[in-house]
mmCIF file of C-alpha atoms and ligand atoms in Angstrom:
data_model
loop_
_atom_site.group_PDB
_atom_site.id
_atom_site.type_symbol
_atom_site.label_atom_id
_atom_site.label_comp_id
_atom_site.label_asym_id
_atom_site.label_seq_id
_atom_site.Cartn_x
_atom_site.Cartn_y
_atom_site.Cartn_z
ATOM 1 C CA MET A 1235 117.416 108.887 109.899
ATOM 2 C CA ASN A 1236 115.564 105.647 109.257
ATOM 3 C CA ILE A 1237 112.172 106.302 107.516
ATOM 4 C CA LEU A 1238 109.830 103.345 107.308
ATOM 5 C CA VAL A 1239 108.113 103.410 104.000
ATOM 6 C CA THR A 1240 105.159 101.039 103.916
ATOM 7 C CA GLY A 1241 104.124 100.084 100.310
ATOM 8 C CA GLY A 1242 107.630 101.346 99.176
ATOM 9 C CA ALA A 1243 107.758 98.928 96.303
ATOM 10 C CA GLY A 1244 104.746 100.508 94.745
ATOM 11 C CA TYR A 1245 104.419 103.173 92.278
ATOM 12 C CA ILE A 1246 104.512 106.453 94.414
ATOM 13 C CA GLY A 1247 106.488 104.682 97.302
ATOM 14 C CA SER A 1248 109.491 103.732 94.960
ATOM 15 C CA HIS A 1249 109.837 107.352 93.707
ATOM 16 C CA VAL A 1250 109.685 108.523 97.428
ATOM 17 C CA VAL A 1251 112.333 106.084 98.372
ATOM 18 C CA VAL A 1252 114.643 107.722 95.696
ATOM 19 C CA GLU A 1253 113.933 111.235 96.923
ATOM 20 C CA LEU A 1254 114.332 110.187 100.479
ATOM 21 C CA HIS A 1255 117.874 108.613 99.754
ATOM 22 C CA GLU A 1256 118.920 111.793 97.932
ATOM 23 C CA ALA A 1257 117.880 113.789 100.689
ATOM 24 C CA GLY A 1258 120.198 111.856 103.044
ATOM 25 C CA TYR A 1259 117.372 109.735 104.761
ATOM 26 C CA ASN A 1260 117.642 105.996 104.975
ATOM 27 C CA PRO A 1261 114.552 104.584 103.670
ATOM 28 C CA ILE A 1262 113.390 101.158 104.774
ATOM 29 C CA ILE A 1263 110.719 99.391 102.752
ATOM 30 C CA VAL A 1264 107.851 97.239 104.075
ATOM 31 C CA ASP A 1265 105.826 95.665 101.233
ATOM 32 C CA ASN A 1266 104.044 92.489 100.633
ATOM 33 C CA PHE A 1267 104.155 92.758 96.806
ATOM 34 C CA SER A 1268 100.491 92.421 96.488
ATOM 35 C CA ASN A 1269 100.394 95.035 93.817
ATOM 36 C CA SER A 1270 104.037 95.537 92.902
ATOM 37 C CA ASP A 1271 107.018 93.476 91.562
ATOM 38 C CA LYS A 1272 110.376 92.884 92.974
ATOM 39 C CA SER A 1273 112.098 94.198 89.823
ATOM 40 C CA VAL A 1274 111.628 97.721 91.355
ATOM 41 C CA LEU A 1275 114.464 96.897 93.866
ATOM 42 C CA LYS A 1276 116.748 96.454 90.700
ATOM 43 C CA GLY A 1277 115.452 99.931 89.303
ATOM 44 C CA LEU A 1278 116.061 101.460 92.837
ATOM 45 C CA PHE A 1279 119.660 100.053 93.013
ATOM 46 C CA GLU A 1280 120.325 101.502 89.413
ATOM 47 C CA ILE A 1281 119.281 105.042 90.482
ATOM 48 C CA THR A 1282 120.647 105.076 94.169
ATOM 49 C CA GLY A 1283 123.565 102.696 93.885
ATOM 50 C CA LYS A 1284 122.333 101.392 97.071
ATOM 51 C CA GLU A 1285 120.645 98.211 98.270
ATOM 52 C CA ILE A 1286 117.568 99.440 99.817
ATOM 53 C CA LEU A 1287 116.579 97.532 102.923
ATOM 54 C CA LEU A 1288 113.410 95.623 102.435
ATOM 55 C CA TYR A 1289 111.061 93.727 104.906
ATOM 56 C CA GLU A 1290 108.825 91.640 103.020
ATOM 57 C CA GLY A 1291 105.475 91.216 104.669
ATOM 58 C CA ASP A 1292 102.054 92.401 105.481
ATOM 59 C CA CYS A 1293 101.481 95.865 107.219
ATOM 60 C CA ARG A 1294 98.353 94.221 109.154
ATOM 61 C CA ASP A 1295 100.489 91.339 110.407
ATOM 62 C CA GLN A 1296 101.282 92.248 113.966
ATOM 63 C CA LYS A 1297 104.018 89.815 114.665
ATOM 64 C CA PHE A 1298 105.766 90.904 111.527
ATOM 65 C CA MET A 1299 105.535 94.579 112.161
ATOM 66 C CA GLU A 1300 106.549 94.403 115.548
ATOM 67 C CA SER A 1301 109.693 92.470 114.383
ATOM 68 C CA VAL A 1302 110.240 95.427 112.012
ATOM 69 C CA PHE A 1303 109.787 98.099 114.694
ATOM 70 C CA SER A 1304 111.889 96.280 117.303
ATOM 71 C CA SER A 1305 114.792 95.743 114.799
ATOM 72 C CA GLU A 1306 115.014 99.168 113.391
ATOM 73 C CA ASP A 1307 115.615 102.680 115.057
ATOM 74 C CA ILE A 1308 112.720 104.286 113.084
ATOM 75 C CA HIS A 1309 112.380 108.095 113.114
ATOM 76 C CA GLY A 1310 109.402 108.484 110.857
ATOM 77 C CA VAL A 1311 106.881 106.515 108.837
ATOM 78 C CA ILE A 1312 105.479 107.159 105.341
ATOM 79 C CA HIS A 1313 102.370 105.071 104.917
ATOM 80 C CA PHE A 1314 101.554 104.130 101.369
ATOM 81 C CA ALA A 1315 100.413 100.482 101.759
ATOM 82 C CA ALA A 1316 96.787 100.394 100.569
ATOM 83 C CA LEU A 1317 94.575 98.797 97.886
ATOM 84 C CA LYS A 1318 93.709 101.536 95.461
ATOM 85 C CA ALA A 1319 91.326 100.377 92.646
ATOM 86 C CA VAL A 1320 88.104 102.414 93.027
ATOM 87 C CA GLY A 1321 85.949 99.888 91.008
ATOM 88 C CA GLU A 1322 87.454 96.870 92.818
ATOM 89 C CA SER A 1323 86.709 98.511 96.250
ATOM 90 C CA VAL A 1324 82.996 98.428 95.316
ATOM 91 C CA GLN A 1325 83.182 94.597 94.713
ATOM 92 C CA LYS A 1326 85.390 93.842 97.621
ATOM 93 C CA PRO A 1327 84.757 96.420 100.316
ATOM 94 C CA LEU A 1328 85.805 94.233 103.291
ATOM 95 C CA GLU A 1329 89.205 93.634 101.727
ATOM 96 C CA TYR A 1330 89.717 97.503 101.343
ATOM 97 C CA TYR A 1331 88.494 98.309 104.789
ATOM 98 C CA ASP A 1332 90.582 95.638 106.238
ATOM 99 C CA ASN A 1333 93.756 96.549 104.348
ATOM 100 C CA ASN A 1334 93.684 100.232 104.276
ATOM 101 C CA VAL A 1335 92.108 100.874 107.800
ATOM 102 C CA GLY A 1336 93.644 97.954 109.546
ATOM 103 C CA SER A 1337 97.146 98.717 108.520
ATOM 104 C CA LEU A 1338 96.889 102.271 109.661
ATOM 105 C CA ILE A 1339 95.560 101.305 113.090
ATOM 106 C CA LEU A 1340 98.296 98.793 113.609
ATOM 107 C CA LEU A 1341 100.874 101.346 112.522
ATOM 108 C CA LEU A 1342 99.504 103.980 114.872
ATOM 109 C CA THR A 1343 99.529 101.587 117.780
ATOM 110 C CA LEU A 1344 103.275 100.667 117.115
ATOM 111 C CA MET A 1345 104.204 104.198 116.643
ATOM 112 C CA LYS A 1346 102.789 104.754 120.145
ATOM 113 C CA GLN A 1347 104.461 101.826 121.556
ATOM 114 C CA TYR A 1348 107.786 102.746 120.053
ATOM 115 C CA LYS A 1349 107.486 106.461 120.676
ATOM 116 C CA ILE A 1350 107.611 107.158 116.988
ATOM 117 C CA GLU A 1351 106.054 110.790 116.165
ATOM 118 C CA ASN A 1352 106.395 111.534 112.466
ATOM 119 C CA LEU A 1353 103.826 110.325 110.014
ATOM 120 C CA VAL A 1354 103.032 111.065 106.294
ATOM 121 C CA PHE A 1355 99.991 109.612 105.196
ATOM 122 C CA SER A 1356 98.736 109.010 101.555
ATOM 123 C CA SER A 1357 95.325 110.477 101.273
ATOM 124 C CA SER A 1358 93.595 111.591 98.074
ATOM 125 C CA CYS A 1359 91.656 114.384 96.465
ATOM 126 C CA THR A 1360 88.851 111.735 96.313
ATOM 127 C CA VAL A 1361 87.749 112.887 99.809
ATOM 128 C CA TYR A 1362 86.291 116.113 98.115
ATOM 129 C CA GLY A 1363 84.068 114.201 95.656
ATOM 130 C CA GLN A 1364 82.977 116.854 93.233
ATOM 131 C CA PRO A 1365 83.816 120.180 94.944
ATOM 132 C CA ASP A 1366 81.385 123.158 94.963
ATOM 133 C CA SER A 1367 84.082 125.409 93.921
ATOM 134 C CA LEU A 1368 87.484 125.219 92.102
ATOM 135 C CA PRO A 1369 90.328 125.160 92.711
ATOM 136 C CA VAL A 1370 89.473 123.100 95.675
ATOM 137 C CA THR A 1371 91.007 124.275 98.977
ATOM 138 C CA GLU A 1372 91.505 122.133 102.149
ATOM 139 C CA GLU A 1373 88.611 124.027 103.772
ATOM 140 C CA ALA A 1374 86.107 122.342 101.276
ATOM 141 C CA PRO A 1375 83.639 120.109 102.947
ATOM 142 C CA LYS A 1376 84.248 116.429 102.427
ATOM 143 C CA LYS A 1377 81.527 114.778 100.446
ATOM 144 C CA PRO A 1378 80.085 111.303 101.034
ATOM 145 C CA ALA A 1379 82.480 108.911 99.552
ATOM 146 C CA GLU A 1380 81.660 107.660 96.084
ATOM 147 C CA SER A 1381 83.313 104.266 96.869
ATOM 148 C CA PRO A 1382 84.615 102.127 99.750
ATOM 149 C CA TYR A 1383 88.122 103.047 98.644
ATOM 150 C CA GLY A 1384 87.306 106.688 98.958
ATOM 151 C CA ASN A 1385 85.652 106.156 102.442
ATOM 152 C CA THR A 1386 88.948 104.375 103.575
ATOM 153 C CA LYS A 1387 90.779 107.492 102.939
ATOM 154 C CA GLN A 1388 88.172 109.636 104.742
ATOM 155 C CA LEU A 1389 88.156 107.225 107.667
ATOM 156 C CA CYS A 1390 92.043 107.042 107.824
ATOM 157 C CA GLU A 1391 92.209 110.829 107.983
ATOM 158 C CA GLU A 1392 89.677 110.789 110.812
ATOM 159 C CA ILE A 1393 91.611 107.969 112.776
ATOM 160 C CA ILE A 1394 94.797 110.140 112.489
ATOM 161 C CA GLU A 1395 93.092 113.178 113.787
ATOM 162 C CA ASP A 1396 91.308 111.334 116.546
ATOM 163 C CA THR A 1397 94.701 109.897 117.593
ATOM 164 C CA PHE A 1398 96.152 113.306 117.610
ATOM 165 C CA LYS A 1399 93.217 114.547 119.764
ATOM 166 C CA SER A 1400 93.629 111.784 122.189
ATOM 167 C CA GLY A 1401 96.905 113.244 123.314
ATOM 168 C CA GLN A 1402 99.209 110.749 121.665
ATOM 169 C CA GLN A 1403 102.442 112.463 120.793
ATOM 170 C CA ILE A 1404 102.177 112.538 117.001
ATOM 171 C CA LYS A 1405 103.172 114.801 114.255
ATOM 172 C CA ALA A 1406 101.421 113.963 111.039
ATOM 173 C CA PHE A 1407 100.294 115.281 107.578
ATOM 174 C CA ALA A 1408 97.692 113.563 105.472
ATOM 175 C CA LEU A 1409 98.804 114.573 102.031
ATOM 176 C CA ARG A 1410 95.882 114.572 99.511
ATOM 177 C CA TYR A 1411 97.280 113.636 96.184
ATOM 178 C CA PHE A 1412 95.638 114.720 92.965
ATOM 179 C CA ASN A 1413 96.565 112.660 89.970
ATOM 180 C CA PRO A 1414 100.142 111.357 90.000
ATOM 181 C CA ILE A 1415 101.600 110.508 86.627
ATOM 182 C CA GLY A 1416 105.050 109.977 85.094
ATOM 183 C CA ALA A 1417 108.201 108.233 86.182
ATOM 184 C CA HIS A 1418 111.778 108.807 87.305
ATOM 185 C CA HIS A 1419 113.628 110.437 84.503
ATOM 186 C CA THR A 1420 115.926 107.511 84.105
ATOM 187 C CA GLY A 1421 113.025 105.226 83.320
ATOM 188 C CA ASN A 1422 114.340 102.670 85.814
ATOM 189 C CA ILE A 1423 111.266 102.856 87.997
ATOM 190 C CA GLY A 1424 107.708 103.953 86.974
ATOM 191 C CA GLU A 1425 104.039 102.796 87.356
ATOM 192 C CA LEU A 1426 103.565 98.893 86.796
ATOM 193 C CA PRO A 1427 99.987 98.324 86.682
ATOM 194 C CA LEU A 1428 99.001 94.645 86.979
ATOM 195 C CA GLY A 1429 96.628 93.611 84.348
ATOM 196 C CA ILE A 1430 94.569 96.179 82.431
ATOM 197 C CA PRO A 1431 95.255 99.745 83.685
ATOM 198 C CA ASN A 1432 92.477 101.685 85.417
ATOM 199 C CA ASN A 1433 94.195 104.963 85.051
ATOM 200 C CA LEU A 1434 94.437 107.274 82.087
ATOM 201 C CA VAL A 1435 98.147 107.785 81.596
ATOM 202 C CA PRO A 1436 99.222 104.010 81.931
ATOM 203 C CA PHE A 1437 96.500 103.312 79.434
ATOM 204 C CA ILE A 1438 97.795 105.836 76.955
ATOM 205 C CA THR A 1439 101.313 104.739 77.192
ATOM 206 C CA GLN A 1440 100.158 100.913 76.718
ATOM 207 C CA THR A 1441 98.247 101.938 73.780
ATOM 208 C CA ALA A 1442 101.127 103.857 72.287
ATOM 209 C CA ALA A 1443 103.273 100.779 72.779
ATOM 210 C CA GLY A 1444 100.837 98.667 70.991
ATOM 211 C CA LEU A 1445 99.779 96.660 73.980
ATOM 212 C CA ARG A 1446 96.151 98.086 73.701
ATOM 213 C CA ASP A 1447 94.278 98.742 70.451
ATOM 214 C CA SER A 1448 92.735 102.044 71.743
ATOM 215 C CA ILE A 1449 91.654 104.315 74.526
ATOM 216 C CA ILE A 1450 88.034 104.943 75.419
ATOM 217 C CA ILE A 1451 87.480 108.344 76.661
ATOM 218 C CA PHE A 1452 84.934 107.985 79.358
ATOM 219 C CA GLY A 1453 82.328 110.673 78.356
ATOM 220 C CA ASP A 1454 82.546 113.840 76.248
ATOM 221 C CA ASP A 1455 79.337 115.260 77.449
ATOM 222 C CA TYR A 1456 80.434 116.953 80.626
ATOM 223 C CA ASP A 1457 80.146 120.527 81.499
ATOM 224 C CA THR A 1458 83.836 121.258 80.520
ATOM 225 C CA PRO A 1459 85.220 123.265 77.617
ATOM 226 C CA ASP A 1460 85.711 119.963 75.511
ATOM 227 C CA GLY A 1461 83.314 117.906 77.195
ATOM 228 C CA THR A 1462 85.793 115.461 78.847
ATOM 229 C CA CYS A 1463 86.798 115.357 82.482
ATOM 230 C CA ILE A 1464 89.330 117.660 84.116
ATOM 231 C CA ARG A 1465 91.962 116.649 86.575
ATOM 232 C CA ASP A 1466 95.192 117.852 88.104
ATOM 233 C CA TYR A 1467 97.980 115.774 86.912
ATOM 234 C CA ILE A 1468 101.021 115.895 89.077
ATOM 235 C CA HIS A 1469 104.517 114.417 88.183
ATOM 236 C CA VAL A 1470 105.422 111.723 90.719
ATOM 237 C CA MET A 1471 108.856 113.039 91.453
ATOM 238 C CA ASP A 1472 107.215 116.413 92.312
ATOM 239 C CA LEU A 1473 104.905 114.504 94.608
ATOM 240 C CA ALA A 1474 107.861 112.658 96.128
ATOM 241 C CA LYS A 1475 109.692 115.800 97.067
ATOM 242 C CA ALA A 1476 106.433 116.955 98.889
ATOM 243 C CA HIS A 1477 106.957 113.783 101.200
ATOM 244 C CA VAL A 1478 110.587 114.871 101.945
ATOM 245 C CA ARG A 1479 109.480 118.352 102.743
ATOM 246 C CA SER A 1480 106.823 117.057 104.957
ATOM 247 C CA LEU A 1481 109.173 115.092 106.935
ATOM 248 C CA GLU A 1482 111.502 118.136 107.277
ATOM 249 C CA VAL A 1483 108.717 120.321 108.531
ATOM 250 C CA LEU A 1484 107.469 117.627 111.026
ATOM 251 C CA ASN A 1485 111.113 117.199 112.257
ATOM 252 C CA ARG A 1486 111.259 120.873 113.140
ATOM 253 C CA MET A 1487 108.036 120.815 115.248
ATOM 254 C CA ASN A 1488 108.337 120.104 118.957
ATOM 255 C CA GLN A 1489 104.566 119.690 119.537
ATOM 256 C CA SER A 1490 101.877 117.249 118.412
ATOM 257 C CA HIS A 1491 100.379 118.228 115.157
ATOM 258 C CA TYR A 1492 97.991 117.123 112.557
ATOM 259 C CA ASP A 1493 97.099 118.770 109.369
ATOM 260 C CA TYR A 1494 95.920 117.798 105.739
ATOM 261 C CA ILE A 1495 97.411 119.363 102.625
ATOM 262 C CA ASN A 1496 96.619 119.349 98.905
ATOM 263 C CA ILE A 1497 99.342 118.011 96.631
ATOM 264 C CA GLY A 1498 98.709 119.086 93.137
ATOM 265 C CA THR A 1499 99.742 121.567 90.635
ATOM 266 C CA GLY A 1500 96.858 123.856 90.639
ATOM 267 C CA ASN A 1501 96.193 123.418 86.932
ATOM 268 C CA GLY A 1502 93.316 121.364 85.456
ATOM 269 C CA HIS A 1503 93.615 119.369 82.145
ATOM 270 C CA SER A 1504 90.977 117.585 80.164
ATOM 271 C CA VAL A 1505 91.218 113.990 79.055
ATOM 272 C CA LEU A 1506 91.381 115.041 75.431
ATOM 273 C CA GLU A 1507 94.168 117.582 76.204
ATOM 274 C CA VAL A 1508 96.255 114.891 77.927
ATOM 275 C CA ILE A 1509 95.900 112.631 74.776
ATOM 276 C CA GLN A 1510 96.781 115.498 72.457
ATOM 277 C CA LYS A 1511 99.669 116.665 74.649
ATOM 278 C CA PHE A 1512 101.082 112.938 74.827
ATOM 279 C CA GLU A 1513 100.824 112.835 71.098
ATOM 280 C CA LEU A 1514 102.697 116.107 70.606
ATOM 281 C CA ALA A 1515 105.254 115.581 73.336
ATOM 282 C CA ASN A 1516 106.149 112.176 72.105
ATOM 283 C CA SER A 1517 105.596 112.483 68.320
ATOM 284 C CA ALA A 1518 103.215 109.588 68.602
ATOM 285 C CA SER A 1519 99.705 108.920 67.464
ATOM 286 C CA LEU A 1520 96.967 107.241 69.532
ATOM 287 C CA ASN A 1521 93.790 105.580 68.639
ATOM 288 C CA TYR A 1522 90.920 106.781 70.689
ATOM 289 C CA ASN A 1523 87.199 106.581 70.920
ATOM 290 C CA ILE A 1524 84.432 108.291 72.839
ATOM 291 C CA GLY A 1525 82.647 105.897 75.149
ATOM 292 C CA THR A 1526 80.122 106.479 78.006
ATOM 293 C CA ARG A 1527 80.685 108.014 81.280
ATOM 294 C CA ARG A 1528 82.465 105.944 83.867
ATOM 295 C CA VAL A 1529 80.435 105.454 87.107
ATOM 296 C CA GLY A 1530 81.702 107.547 89.993
ATOM 297 C CA ASP A 1531 83.955 109.867 87.896
ATOM 298 C CA VAL A 1532 83.824 113.511 89.035
ATOM 299 C CA GLU A 1533 83.436 116.024 86.364
ATOM 300 C CA LYS A 1534 86.323 118.301 87.279
ATOM 301 C CA VAL A 1535 88.711 118.752 90.063
ATOM 302 C CA TYR A 1536 92.006 120.687 90.560
ATOM 303 C CA ALA A 1537 93.875 121.712 93.580
ATOM 304 C CA SER A 1538 94.427 125.011 95.268
ATOM 305 C CA ALA A 1539 98.309 124.451 95.981
ATOM 306 C CA ASP A 1540 98.577 127.484 98.198
ATOM 307 C CA LYS A 1541 98.627 125.630 101.638
ATOM 308 C CA ALA A 1542 101.339 123.246 100.332
ATOM 309 C CA LYS A 1543 103.404 126.293 99.488
ATOM 310 C CA GLU A 1544 102.586 128.068 102.704
ATOM 311 C CA VAL A 1545 103.177 125.042 105.101
ATOM 312 C CA LEU A 1546 105.603 122.907 103.275
ATOM 313 C CA GLY A 1547 107.470 125.551 101.107
ATOM 314 C CA TRP A 1548 106.608 123.109 98.158
ATOM 315 C CA GLN A 1549 105.272 123.618 94.885
ATOM 316 C CA ALA A 1550 105.050 121.393 91.747
ATOM 317 C CA ASN A 1551 107.949 122.319 89.137
ATOM 318 C CA ARG A 1552 107.460 119.846 86.250
ATOM 319 C CA SER A 1553 105.100 120.426 83.409
ATOM 320 C CA LEU A 1554 102.530 118.085 81.963
ATOM 321 C CA ASP A 1555 104.769 117.629 78.933
ATOM 322 C CA GLU A 1556 107.604 116.441 81.006
ATOM 323 C CA SER A 1557 105.428 113.914 82.927
ATOM 324 C CA LEU A 1558 103.950 112.449 79.762
ATOM 325 C CA ARG A 1559 107.658 112.334 78.175
ATOM 326 C CA ASP A 1560 108.771 110.495 81.331
ATOM 327 C CA ALA A 1561 105.785 108.216 81.467
ATOM 328 C CA TRP A 1562 106.515 107.275 77.817
ATOM 329 C CA ASN A 1563 110.277 106.806 78.564
ATOM 330 C CA TRP A 1564 109.404 104.321 81.225
ATOM 331 C CA GLN A 1565 106.925 102.566 79.114
ATOM 332 C CA GLN A 1566 109.604 102.071 76.334
ATOM 333 C CA LYS A 1567 112.176 100.926 78.641
ATOM 334 C CA LEU A 1568 109.739 98.494 79.913
ATOM 335 C CA ARG A 1569 109.050 97.113 76.453
ATOM 336 C CA ASP A 1570 112.876 96.990 75.667
ATOM 337 C CA SER A 1571 113.606 94.972 78.917
ATOM 338 C CA GLU A 1572 110.781 92.646 78.156
ATOM 339 C CA ASN A 1573 111.966 91.997 74.550
ATOM 340 C CA ALA A 1574 115.659 91.746 75.787
HETATM 341 P P1 NAD B 604 100.669 100.959 94.487
HETATM 342 O O1 NAD B 604 99.648 99.829 94.530
HETATM 343 O O2 NAD B 604 101.479 100.975 93.346
HETATM 344 O O3 NAD B 604 101.691 100.742 95.800
HETATM 345 C C1 NAD B 604 100.998 100.303 97.054
HETATM 346 C C2 NAD B 604 101.998 99.277 97.625
HETATM 347 O O4 NAD B 604 101.592 98.859 98.824
HETATM 348 C C3 NAD B 604 102.218 98.129 96.688
HETATM 349 O O5 NAD B 604 103.544 97.799 96.487
HETATM 350 C C4 NAD B 604 101.616 96.888 97.430
HETATM 351 O O6 NAD B 604 102.155 95.693 97.141
HETATM 352 C C5 NAD B 604 101.776 97.342 98.810
HETATM 353 N N1 NAD B 604 100.862 96.720 99.793
HETATM 354 C C6 NAD B 604 99.470 96.994 99.698
HETATM 355 N N2 NAD B 604 98.772 96.503 100.845
HETATM 356 C C7 NAD B 604 99.929 96.107 101.682
HETATM 357 C C8 NAD B 604 99.881 95.537 102.875
HETATM 358 N N3 NAD B 604 98.869 95.246 103.594
HETATM 359 N N4 NAD B 604 101.186 95.363 103.445
HETATM 360 C C9 NAD B 604 102.158 95.532 102.752
HETATM 361 N N5 NAD B 604 102.242 96.121 101.478
HETATM 362 C C10 NAD B 604 101.149 96.352 101.018
HETATM 363 O O7 NAD B 604 99.758 102.414 94.881
HETATM 364 P P2 NAD B 604 100.404 103.791 94.544
HETATM 365 O O8 NAD B 604 99.800 104.305 93.328
HETATM 366 O O9 NAD B 604 101.923 103.826 94.837
HETATM 367 O O10 NAD B 604 99.573 104.566 95.753
HETATM 368 C C11 NAD B 604 100.339 104.644 97.146
HETATM 369 C C12 NAD B 604 99.322 105.306 98.039
HETATM 370 O O11 NAD B 604 98.881 106.526 97.473
HETATM 371 C C13 NAD B 604 98.064 104.414 98.422
HETATM 372 O O12 NAD B 604 97.679 104.609 99.709
HETATM 373 C C14 NAD B 604 97.002 105.135 97.391
HETATM 374 O O13 NAD B 604 95.738 104.897 97.930
HETATM 375 C C15 NAD B 604 97.457 106.542 97.578
HETATM 376 N N6 NAD B 604 97.031 107.320 96.452
HETATM 377 C C16 NAD B 604 97.362 106.988 95.081
HETATM 378 C C17 NAD B 604 96.863 107.680 94.013
HETATM 379 C C18 NAD B 604 97.144 107.275 92.586
HETATM 380 O O14 NAD B 604 96.556 107.748 91.656
HETATM 381 N N7 NAD B 604 98.207 106.488 92.376
HETATM 382 C C19 NAD B 604 96.015 108.889 94.237
HETATM 383 C C20 NAD B 604 95.784 109.198 95.597
HETATM 384 C C21 NAD B 604 96.242 108.401 96.569
HETATM 385 N N1 UFG B 605 89.905 107.910 81.733
HETATM 386 C C1 UFG B 605 89.355 107.822 80.491
HETATM 387 N N2 UFG B 605 89.811 106.648 79.838
HETATM 388 C C2 UFG B 605 90.474 105.652 80.577
HETATM 389 C C3 UFG B 605 90.971 105.887 81.852
HETATM 390 C C4 UFG B 605 90.685 107.171 82.471
HETATM 391 O O1 UFG B 605 88.784 108.527 79.777
HETATM 392 O O2 UFG B 605 90.749 104.635 79.938
HETATM 393 C C5 UFG B 605 89.413 109.262 82.326
HETATM 394 C C6 UFG B 605 88.621 109.293 83.579
HETATM 395 O O3 UFG B 605 87.307 109.054 83.219
HETATM 396 C C7 UFG B 605 88.946 110.381 84.288
HETATM 397 C C8 UFG B 605 90.564 110.751 83.848
HETATM 398 O O4 UFG B 605 90.688 109.968 82.640
HETATM 399 O O5 UFG B 605 88.159 111.486 83.787
HETATM 400 C C9 UFG B 605 91.440 110.341 84.986
HETATM 401 O O6 UFG B 605 91.126 109.134 85.279
HETATM 402 P P1 UFG B 605 92.065 108.089 86.307
HETATM 403 O O7 UFG B 605 91.456 106.777 86.501
HETATM 404 O O8 UFG B 605 93.566 108.270 85.808
HETATM 405 O O9 UFG B 605 91.975 108.865 87.703
HETATM 406 P P2 UFG B 605 90.963 109.396 88.510
HETATM 407 O O10 UFG B 605 90.853 110.803 88.666
HETATM 408 O O11 UFG B 605 89.671 108.678 88.236
HETATM 409 O O12 UFG B 605 91.364 108.627 89.915
HETATM 410 C C10 UFG B 605 92.734 108.720 90.424
HETATM 411 C C11 UFG B 605 93.008 107.470 91.222
HETATM 412 C C12 UFG B 605 92.212 107.308 92.430
HETATM 413 C C13 UFG B 605 92.418 108.636 93.238
HETATM 414 C C14 UFG B 605 92.081 109.785 92.462
HETATM 415 C C15 UFG B 605 92.355 110.981 93.190
HETATM 416 O O13 UFG B 605 92.777 106.289 90.355
HETATM 417 O O14 UFG B 605 92.579 106.270 93.219
HETATM 418 O O15 UFG B 605 92.973 109.791 91.241
HETATM 419 O O16 UFG B 605 93.659 111.124 93.564
HETATM 420 F F1 UFG B 605 91.393 108.576 94.433
#
């Protein structure tokens, strides 16, 4: 079965491509490489032993996307392609709405035209803002988005739901990811932030590798046990598996369907804990300083993972230590390949 993976050259998409291949699917990547590098194809080949089919182009380009849909017999779509930097979205809201919302609308239109039913959409726990109670369940109300990026995820979920309600034959899950970290255990693919990383774990690994002097912890005066923010960090390969499970469940359904599901571990860890666990797991020491709070950060959020277990038969298996070891292994391999 051919599965179209938009944004399949990106961080999460590339790991899902591996998992799809292993589960017997035939992933087909569409990517414009606006936030990824072609070297990922080499990493995918090293892991899968297969040249993954790639269509290079923009998901908002109707002619290009029509050529993809008319050339391939597509059984399902996983839609990762999006811009994802929260701060940048405040500076460039129109680019975010255009890319994230525009690409979904075109995709849903083509899915209708080509009678493709199965869709897995990358959503985010950002839709909850700061939840009133934890762990956060899918029933928690969505809060007004903190950023245009967050708003695109809320809008995209609503667009899929409205499409489902309109009677279009569609079977879709919006997966609300918590904080994906880590890399494939081989270190052949991983997260490749362009420029200075925004996210905690790439910042940690780049600091350990000597590419950055020190990490700034964004605030230690939150109402948490050590004062730093709490998140639910999930290994990217566990996250990848949730996509394969989603497709399997959608495949078995014979009626239109739409639902949204948390994809997290159910455990919260503070920024300080992550730094300390990284040091222990990798026998490394990190320079860090306490800085001021980052605008828009929520204090604490972690998932209720019950619905994912119930609906998808999925749960995260890998520990935070394993995630941090794999993240470091990837960073070291990157450094070695750059020095080679
Ligand atoms: P990423 O930037 O590594 O991957 C996105 C990929 O999409 C990139 O390869 C990029 O080149 C491509 N792309 C972007 N716009 C495109 C377009 N218009 N046409 C074709 N290709 C395009 O990001 P990621 O971390 O892998 O995230 C994947 C998805 O998961 C995104 O939708 C993101 O919003 C969502 N998400 C990510 C996180 C996270 O922390 N990484 C958390 C929650 C949700
Ligand atoms: N942090 C630091 N220093 C840094 C980077 C991060 O202290 O240099 C802290 C943040 O303040 C936060 C925690 O580390 O408390 C995690 O921050 P990340 O930027 O790694 O992740 P976020 O939870 O802020 O956001 C991520 C993605 C969003 C997505 C969200 C929910 O960046 O796109 O997870 O899925 F919406």
